[in-house]
Amino acid sequence: MKKYVYTNSILIVLACLILSACEGTFIPDPIDPRLPKYTENGYGTAGAFINDRIWTSHVNYGFLTSSDKPMIKVWHEQDSLRFTFSGSIEQTSASVEFHLTGLGITKFEDLIDLNEQKISLNGNKNIGYYIENYSSSSYDKKGIGQIYFRNVQYNNDKSAIIISGTFGFSLPDTHQIPLKVNSGRFDYKIFKTNFEQHDEYE
């Protein structure tokens, strides 16, 4: 009986350590602590101003659940890449998304090639989106600006790729009033499970 209890205790401790290790680390920005500080450690956080509101992403893994995981989809034939950073704004689900083309990325390992790349979002081949409450109509509003992959590198054991950078773009909202996404920053660990490969574009 004692051995059984001891074994269970060890398993519970190990499970807690694993789950805590997978939780994002939010370090407040020294200028505006509502945003995460820009970091390059794979802390699993992102944030931006959406006009005068704060959008944040904080990766968190629970028992059989997860939230705010970044997702990357690639379509080989179209040379197309989609980054989705999930998060929330004022307790409402919201995400920032980037549709990029012409980067030659076809597999997970190719993400390293994004290091130090500044990509202009022109509203045509490269586009920024802000999506609130999973609204499909948000894709009608194409953002113009820039995403800068300031640091892209493998983590220590090469099990993941850390992508860190900044972004900003503007787009019209439903009333044709400019919506500005600025002071954006992200710092994620990307695992192969976050990376999806497709043949045909959705």
mmCIF file of N, CA and C in Angstrom, residues 18-92:
data_model
loop_
_atom_site.group_PDB
_atom_site.id
_atom_site.type_symbol
_atom_site.label_atom_id
_atom_site.label_comp_id
_atom_site.label_asym_id
_atom_site.label_seq_id
_atom_site.Cartn_x
_atom_site.Cartn_y
_atom_site.Cartn_z
ATOM 1 N N ILE A 18 5.672 18.862 -15.452
ATOM 2 C CA ILE A 18 5.530 18.903 -16.904
ATOM 3 C C ILE A 18 4.569 20.000 -17.318
ATOM 4 N N LEU A 19 3.420 20.081 -16.630
ATOM 5 C CA LEU A 19 2.421 21.085 -16.975
ATOM 6 C C LEU A 19 2.925 22.497 -16.714
ATOM 7 N N SER A 20 3.622 22.691 -15.599
ATOM 8 C CA SER A 20 4.133 24.030 -15.297
ATOM 9 C C SER A 20 5.219 24.440 -16.276
ATOM 10 N N ALA A 21 5.995 23.456 -16.761
ATOM 11 C CA ALA A 21 7.054 23.762 -17.719
ATOM 12 C C ALA A 21 6.490 24.198 -19.060
ATOM 13 N N CYS A 22 5.218 23.807 -19.357
ATOM 14 C CA CYS A 22 4.603 24.124 -20.632
ATOM 15 C C CYS A 22 3.769 25.396 -20.574
ATOM 16 N N GLU A 23 3.725 26.040 -19.431
ATOM 17 C CA GLU A 23 2.934 27.254 -19.316
ATOM 18 C C GLU A 23 3.769 28.459 -19.737
ATOM 19 N N GLY A 24 3.126 29.392 -20.434
ATOM 20 C CA GLY A 24 3.820 30.591 -20.875
ATOM 21 C C GLY A 24 4.278 31.446 -19.706
ATOM 22 N N THR A 25 5.333 32.201 -19.928
ATOM 23 C CA THR A 25 5.874 33.095 -18.903
ATOM 24 C C THR A 25 5.616 34.541 -19.312
ATOM 25 N N PHE A 26 4.771 35.218 -18.564
ATOM 26 C CA PHE A 26 4.413 36.603 -18.870
ATOM 27 C C PHE A 26 5.305 37.549 -18.065
ATOM 28 N N ILE A 27 6.201 38.239 -18.760
ATOM 29 C CA ILE A 27 7.050 39.254 -18.125
ATOM 30 C C ILE A 27 6.523 40.613 -18.559
ATOM 31 N N PRO A 28 6.031 41.432 -17.639
ATOM 32 C CA PRO A 28 5.427 42.710 -18.021
ATOM 33 C C PRO A 28 6.427 43.645 -18.708
ATOM 34 N N ASP A 29 5.929 44.356 -19.701
ATOM 35 C CA ASP A 29 6.742 45.366 -20.370
ATOM 36 C C ASP A 29 7.000 46.512 -19.389
ATOM 37 N N PRO A 30 8.222 47.025 -19.314
ATOM 38 C CA PRO A 30 8.512 48.084 -18.342
ATOM 39 C C PRO A 30 7.787 49.401 -18.628
ATOM 40 N N ILE A 31 7.398 49.626 -19.889
ATOM 41 C CA ILE A 31 6.701 50.868 -20.232
ATOM 42 C C ILE A 31 5.201 50.730 -20.004
ATOM 43 N N ASP A 32 4.619 49.632 -20.466
ATOM 44 C CA ASP A 32 3.201 49.366 -20.234
ATOM 45 C C ASP A 32 3.074 47.914 -19.784
ATOM 46 N N PRO A 33 2.930 47.668 -18.487
ATOM 47 C CA PRO A 33 2.927 46.299 -17.946
ATOM 48 C C PRO A 33 1.727 45.460 -18.361
ATOM 49 N N ARG A 34 0.790 46.042 -19.085
ATOM 50 C CA ARG A 34 -0.329 45.249 -19.596
ATOM 51 C C ARG A 34 0.114 44.374 -20.767
ATOM 52 N N LEU A 35 1.207 44.759 -21.407
ATOM 53 C CA LEU A 35 1.772 43.992 -22.509
ATOM 54 C C LEU A 35 2.934 43.134 -22.016
ATOM 55 N N PRO A 36 3.192 41.995 -22.679
ATOM 56 C CA PRO A 36 4.410 41.253 -22.338
ATOM 57 C C PRO A 36 5.632 41.979 -22.890
ATOM 58 N N LYS A 37 6.713 41.908 -22.163
ATOM 59 C CA LYS A 37 7.966 42.473 -22.634
ATOM 60 C C LYS A 37 8.449 41.702 -23.867
ATOM 61 N N TYR A 38 9.125 42.381 -24.795
ATOM 62 C CA TYR A 38 9.703 41.663 -25.927
ATOM 63 C C TYR A 38 10.853 40.800 -25.422
ATOM 64 N N THR A 39 10.777 39.489 -25.700
ATOM 65 C CA THR A 39 11.811 38.546 -25.290
ATOM 66 C C THR A 39 12.117 37.594 -26.444
ATOM 67 N N GLU A 40 13.168 36.823 -26.287
ATOM 68 C CA GLU A 40 13.589 35.875 -27.322
ATOM 69 C C GLU A 40 13.915 34.516 -26.711
ATOM 70 N N ASN A 41 13.061 34.073 -25.776
ATOM 71 C CA ASN A 41 13.314 32.838 -25.040
ATOM 72 C C ASN A 41 12.239 31.768 -25.233
ATOM 73 N N GLY A 42 11.291 32.020 -26.109
ATOM 74 C CA GLY A 42 10.211 31.059 -26.290
ATOM 75 C C GLY A 42 9.260 31.029 -25.105
ATOM 76 N N TYR A 43 8.933 32.193 -24.561
ATOM 77 C CA TYR A 43 8.121 32.273 -23.349
ATOM 78 C C TYR A 43 6.640 31.991 -23.582
ATOM 79 N N GLY A 44 6.213 31.860 -24.831
ATOM 80 C CA GLY A 44 4.814 31.536 -25.100
ATOM 81 C C GLY A 44 3.866 32.680 -24.862
ATOM 82 N N THR A 45 4.306 33.885 -25.211
ATOM 83 C CA THR A 45 3.464 35.070 -25.027
ATOM 84 C C THR A 45 3.511 35.959 -26.270
ATOM 85 N N ALA A 46 2.478 36.782 -26.403
ATOM 86 C CA ALA A 46 2.431 37.794 -27.445
ATOM 87 C C ALA A 46 1.494 38.894 -26.970
ATOM 88 N N GLY A 47 1.585 40.045 -27.591
ATOM 89 C CA GLY A 47 0.694 41.134 -27.207
ATOM 90 C C GLY A 47 0.768 42.276 -28.199
ATOM 91 N N ALA A 48 -0.241 43.131 -28.158
ATOM 92 C CA ALA A 48 -0.282 44.295 -29.052
ATOM 93 C C ALA A 48 -1.374 45.246 -28.586
ATOM 94 N N PHE A 49 -1.248 46.492 -29.003
ATOM 95 C CA PHE A 49 -2.339 47.443 -28.855
ATOM 96 C C PHE A 49 -3.271 47.280 -30.045
ATOM 97 N N ILE A 50 -4.572 47.180 -29.792
ATOM 98 C CA ILE A 50 -5.580 47.232 -30.843
ATOM 99 C C ILE A 50 -6.302 48.550 -30.620
ATOM 100 N N ASN A 51 -5.857 49.589 -31.318
ATOM 101 C CA ASN A 51 -6.216 50.974 -30.990
ATOM 102 C C ASN A 51 -5.861 51.214 -29.522
ATOM 103 N N ASP A 52 -6.841 51.479 -28.654
ATOM 104 C CA ASP A 52 -6.498 51.753 -27.256
ATOM 105 C C ASP A 52 -6.761 50.556 -26.341
ATOM 106 N N ARG A 53 -7.008 49.382 -26.931
ATOM 107 C CA ARG A 53 -7.233 48.172 -26.149
ATOM 108 C C ARG A 53 -5.991 47.275 -26.188
ATOM 109 N N ILE A 54 -5.930 46.321 -25.274
ATOM 110 C CA ILE A 54 -4.779 45.423 -25.172
ATOM 111 C C ILE A 54 -5.185 44.011 -25.564
ATOM 112 N N TRP A 55 -4.482 43.464 -26.558
ATOM 113 C CA TRP A 55 -4.635 42.049 -26.928
ATOM 114 C C TRP A 55 -3.410 41.294 -26.409
ATOM 115 N N THR A 56 -3.643 40.145 -25.785
ATOM 116 C CA THR A 56 -2.523 39.326 -25.296
ATOM 117 C C THR A 56 -2.759 37.851 -25.604
ATOM 118 N N SER A 57 -1.666 37.130 -25.700
ATOM 119 C CA SER A 57 -1.669 35.684 -25.889
ATOM 120 C C SER A 57 -0.746 35.083 -24.843
ATOM 121 N N HIS A 58 -1.218 34.028 -24.191
ATOM 122 C CA HIS A 58 -0.444 33.404 -23.115
ATOM 123 C C HIS A 58 -0.678 31.899 -23.198
ATOM 124 N N VAL A 59 0.278 31.174 -23.754
ATOM 125 C CA VAL A 59 0.124 29.732 -23.951
ATOM 126 C C VAL A 59 0.007 29.024 -22.604
ATOM 127 N N ASN A 60 -0.975 28.132 -22.512
ATOM 128 C CA ASN A 60 -1.186 27.418 -21.256
ATOM 129 C C ASN A 60 -1.667 25.996 -21.557
ATOM 130 N N TYR A 61 -1.053 25.013 -20.926
ATOM 131 C CA TYR A 61 -1.431 23.616 -21.092
ATOM 132 C C TYR A 61 -1.980 23.099 -19.771
ATOM 133 N N GLY A 62 -3.200 22.547 -19.817
ATOM 134 C CA GLY A 62 -3.776 21.893 -18.655
ATOM 135 C C GLY A 62 -3.895 20.410 -18.931
ATOM 136 N N PHE A 63 -4.637 19.720 -18.097
ATOM 137 C CA PHE A 63 -4.811 18.280 -18.285
ATOM 138 C C PHE A 63 -5.733 18.039 -19.481
ATOM 139 N N LEU A 64 -5.165 17.542 -20.572
ATOM 140 C CA LEU A 64 -5.876 17.266 -21.823
ATOM 141 C C LEU A 64 -6.458 18.523 -22.480
ATOM 142 N N THR A 65 -6.010 19.697 -22.070
ATOM 143 C CA THR A 65 -6.489 20.944 -22.677
ATOM 144 C C THR A 65 -5.301 21.867 -22.947
ATOM 145 N N SER A 66 -5.526 22.837 -23.790
ATOM 146 C CA SER A 66 -4.505 23.852 -24.057
ATOM 147 C C SER A 66 -5.193 25.111 -24.547
ATOM 148 N N SER A 67 -4.523 26.227 -24.406
ATOM 149 C CA SER A 67 -5.075 27.490 -24.891
ATOM 150 C C SER A 67 -3.962 28.367 -25.452
ATOM 151 N N ASP A 68 -4.348 29.193 -26.418
ATOM 152 C CA ASP A 68 -3.462 30.202 -27.015
ATOM 153 C C ASP A 68 -2.223 29.616 -27.682
ATOM 154 N N LYS A 69 -2.312 28.370 -28.166
ATOM 155 C CA LYS A 69 -1.179 27.799 -28.888
ATOM 156 C C LYS A 69 -1.041 28.474 -30.249
ATOM 157 N N PRO A 70 0.173 28.841 -30.658
ATOM 158 C CA PRO A 70 0.355 29.352 -32.020
ATOM 159 C C PRO A 70 0.221 28.211 -33.023
ATOM 160 N N MET A 71 -0.294 28.508 -34.189
ATOM 161 C CA MET A 71 -0.415 27.498 -35.236
ATOM 162 C C MET A 71 0.178 28.033 -36.533
ATOM 163 N N ILE A 72 0.860 27.155 -37.255
ATOM 164 C CA ILE A 72 1.445 27.507 -38.543
ATOM 165 C C ILE A 72 0.976 26.494 -39.568
ATOM 166 N N LYS A 73 0.438 26.993 -40.675
ATOM 167 C CA LYS A 73 0.022 26.122 -41.771
ATOM 168 C C LYS A 73 0.790 26.514 -43.024
ATOM 169 N N VAL A 74 1.214 25.495 -43.778
ATOM 170 C CA VAL A 74 1.941 25.765 -45.012
ATOM 171 C C VAL A 74 1.290 24.980 -46.146
ATOM 172 N N TRP A 75 1.180 25.639 -47.311
ATOM 173 C CA TRP A 75 0.667 25.002 -48.521
ATOM 174 C C TRP A 75 1.787 24.999 -49.556
ATOM 175 N N HIS A 76 2.265 23.812 -49.911
ATOM 176 C CA HIS A 76 3.441 23.674 -50.774
ATOM 177 C C HIS A 76 3.234 24.316 -52.143
ATOM 178 N N GLU A 77 2.165 23.917 -52.828
ATOM 179 C CA GLU A 77 1.999 24.327 -54.219
ATOM 180 C C GLU A 77 1.845 25.835 -54.377
ATOM 181 N N GLN A 78 1.174 26.457 -53.420
ATOM 182 C CA GLN A 78 0.980 27.913 -53.501
ATOM 183 C C GLN A 78 2.106 28.698 -52.829
ATOM 184 N N ASP A 79 3.082 28.007 -52.232
ATOM 185 C CA ASP A 79 4.150 28.666 -51.479
ATOM 186 C C ASP A 79 3.537 29.659 -50.497
ATOM 187 N N SER A 80 2.583 29.162 -49.731
ATOM 188 C CA SER A 80 1.808 30.015 -48.833
ATOM 189 C C SER A 80 1.984 29.561 -47.392
ATOM 190 N N LEU A 81 2.038 30.538 -46.494
ATOM 191 C CA LEU A 81 2.292 30.284 -45.082
ATOM 192 C C LEU A 81 1.306 31.098 -44.259
ATOM 193 N N ARG A 82 0.735 30.470 -43.227
ATOM 194 C CA ARG A 82 -0.216 31.176 -42.362
ATOM 195 C C ARG A 82 0.190 31.016 -40.901
ATOM 196 N N PHE A 83 0.392 32.140 -40.226
ATOM 197 C CA PHE A 83 0.656 32.158 -38.786
ATOM 198 C C PHE A 83 -0.606 32.608 -38.070
ATOM 199 N N THR A 84 -1.037 31.863 -37.048
ATOM 200 C CA THR A 84 -2.169 32.276 -36.223
ATOM 201 C C THR A 84 -1.721 32.346 -34.773
ATOM 202 N N PHE A 85 -1.824 33.541 -34.187
ATOM 203 C CA PHE A 85 -1.499 33.755 -32.782
ATOM 204 C C PHE A 85 -2.821 33.977 -32.046
ATOM 205 N N SER A 86 -3.260 32.982 -31.294
ATOM 206 C CA SER A 86 -4.540 33.064 -30.583
ATOM 207 C C SER A 86 -4.353 33.740 -29.238
ATOM 208 N N GLY A 87 -5.385 34.489 -28.827
ATOM 209 C CA GLY A 87 -5.325 35.171 -27.549
ATOM 210 C C GLY A 87 -6.673 35.728 -27.176
ATOM 211 N N SER A 88 -6.677 36.844 -26.458
ATOM 212 C CA SER A 88 -7.938 37.454 -26.042
ATOM 213 C C SER A 88 -7.766 38.951 -25.859
ATOM 214 N N ILE A 89 -8.902 39.631 -25.900
ATOM 215 C CA ILE A 89 -8.940 41.072 -25.668
ATOM 216 C C ILE A 89 -10.188 41.358 -24.838
ATOM 217 N N GLU A 90 -9.991 41.918 -23.675
ATOM 218 C CA GLU A 90 -11.102 42.221 -22.769
ATOM 219 C C GLU A 90 -12.003 40.997 -22.580
ATOM 220 N N GLN A 91 -11.393 39.848 -22.314
ATOM 221 C CA GLN A 91 -12.059 38.568 -22.054
ATOM 222 C C GLN A 91 -12.843 38.043 -23.255
ATOM 223 N N THR A 92 -12.506 38.529 -24.440
ATOM 224 C CA THR A 92 -13.114 38.054 -25.683
ATOM 225 C C THR A 92 -12.048 37.362 -26.513
#
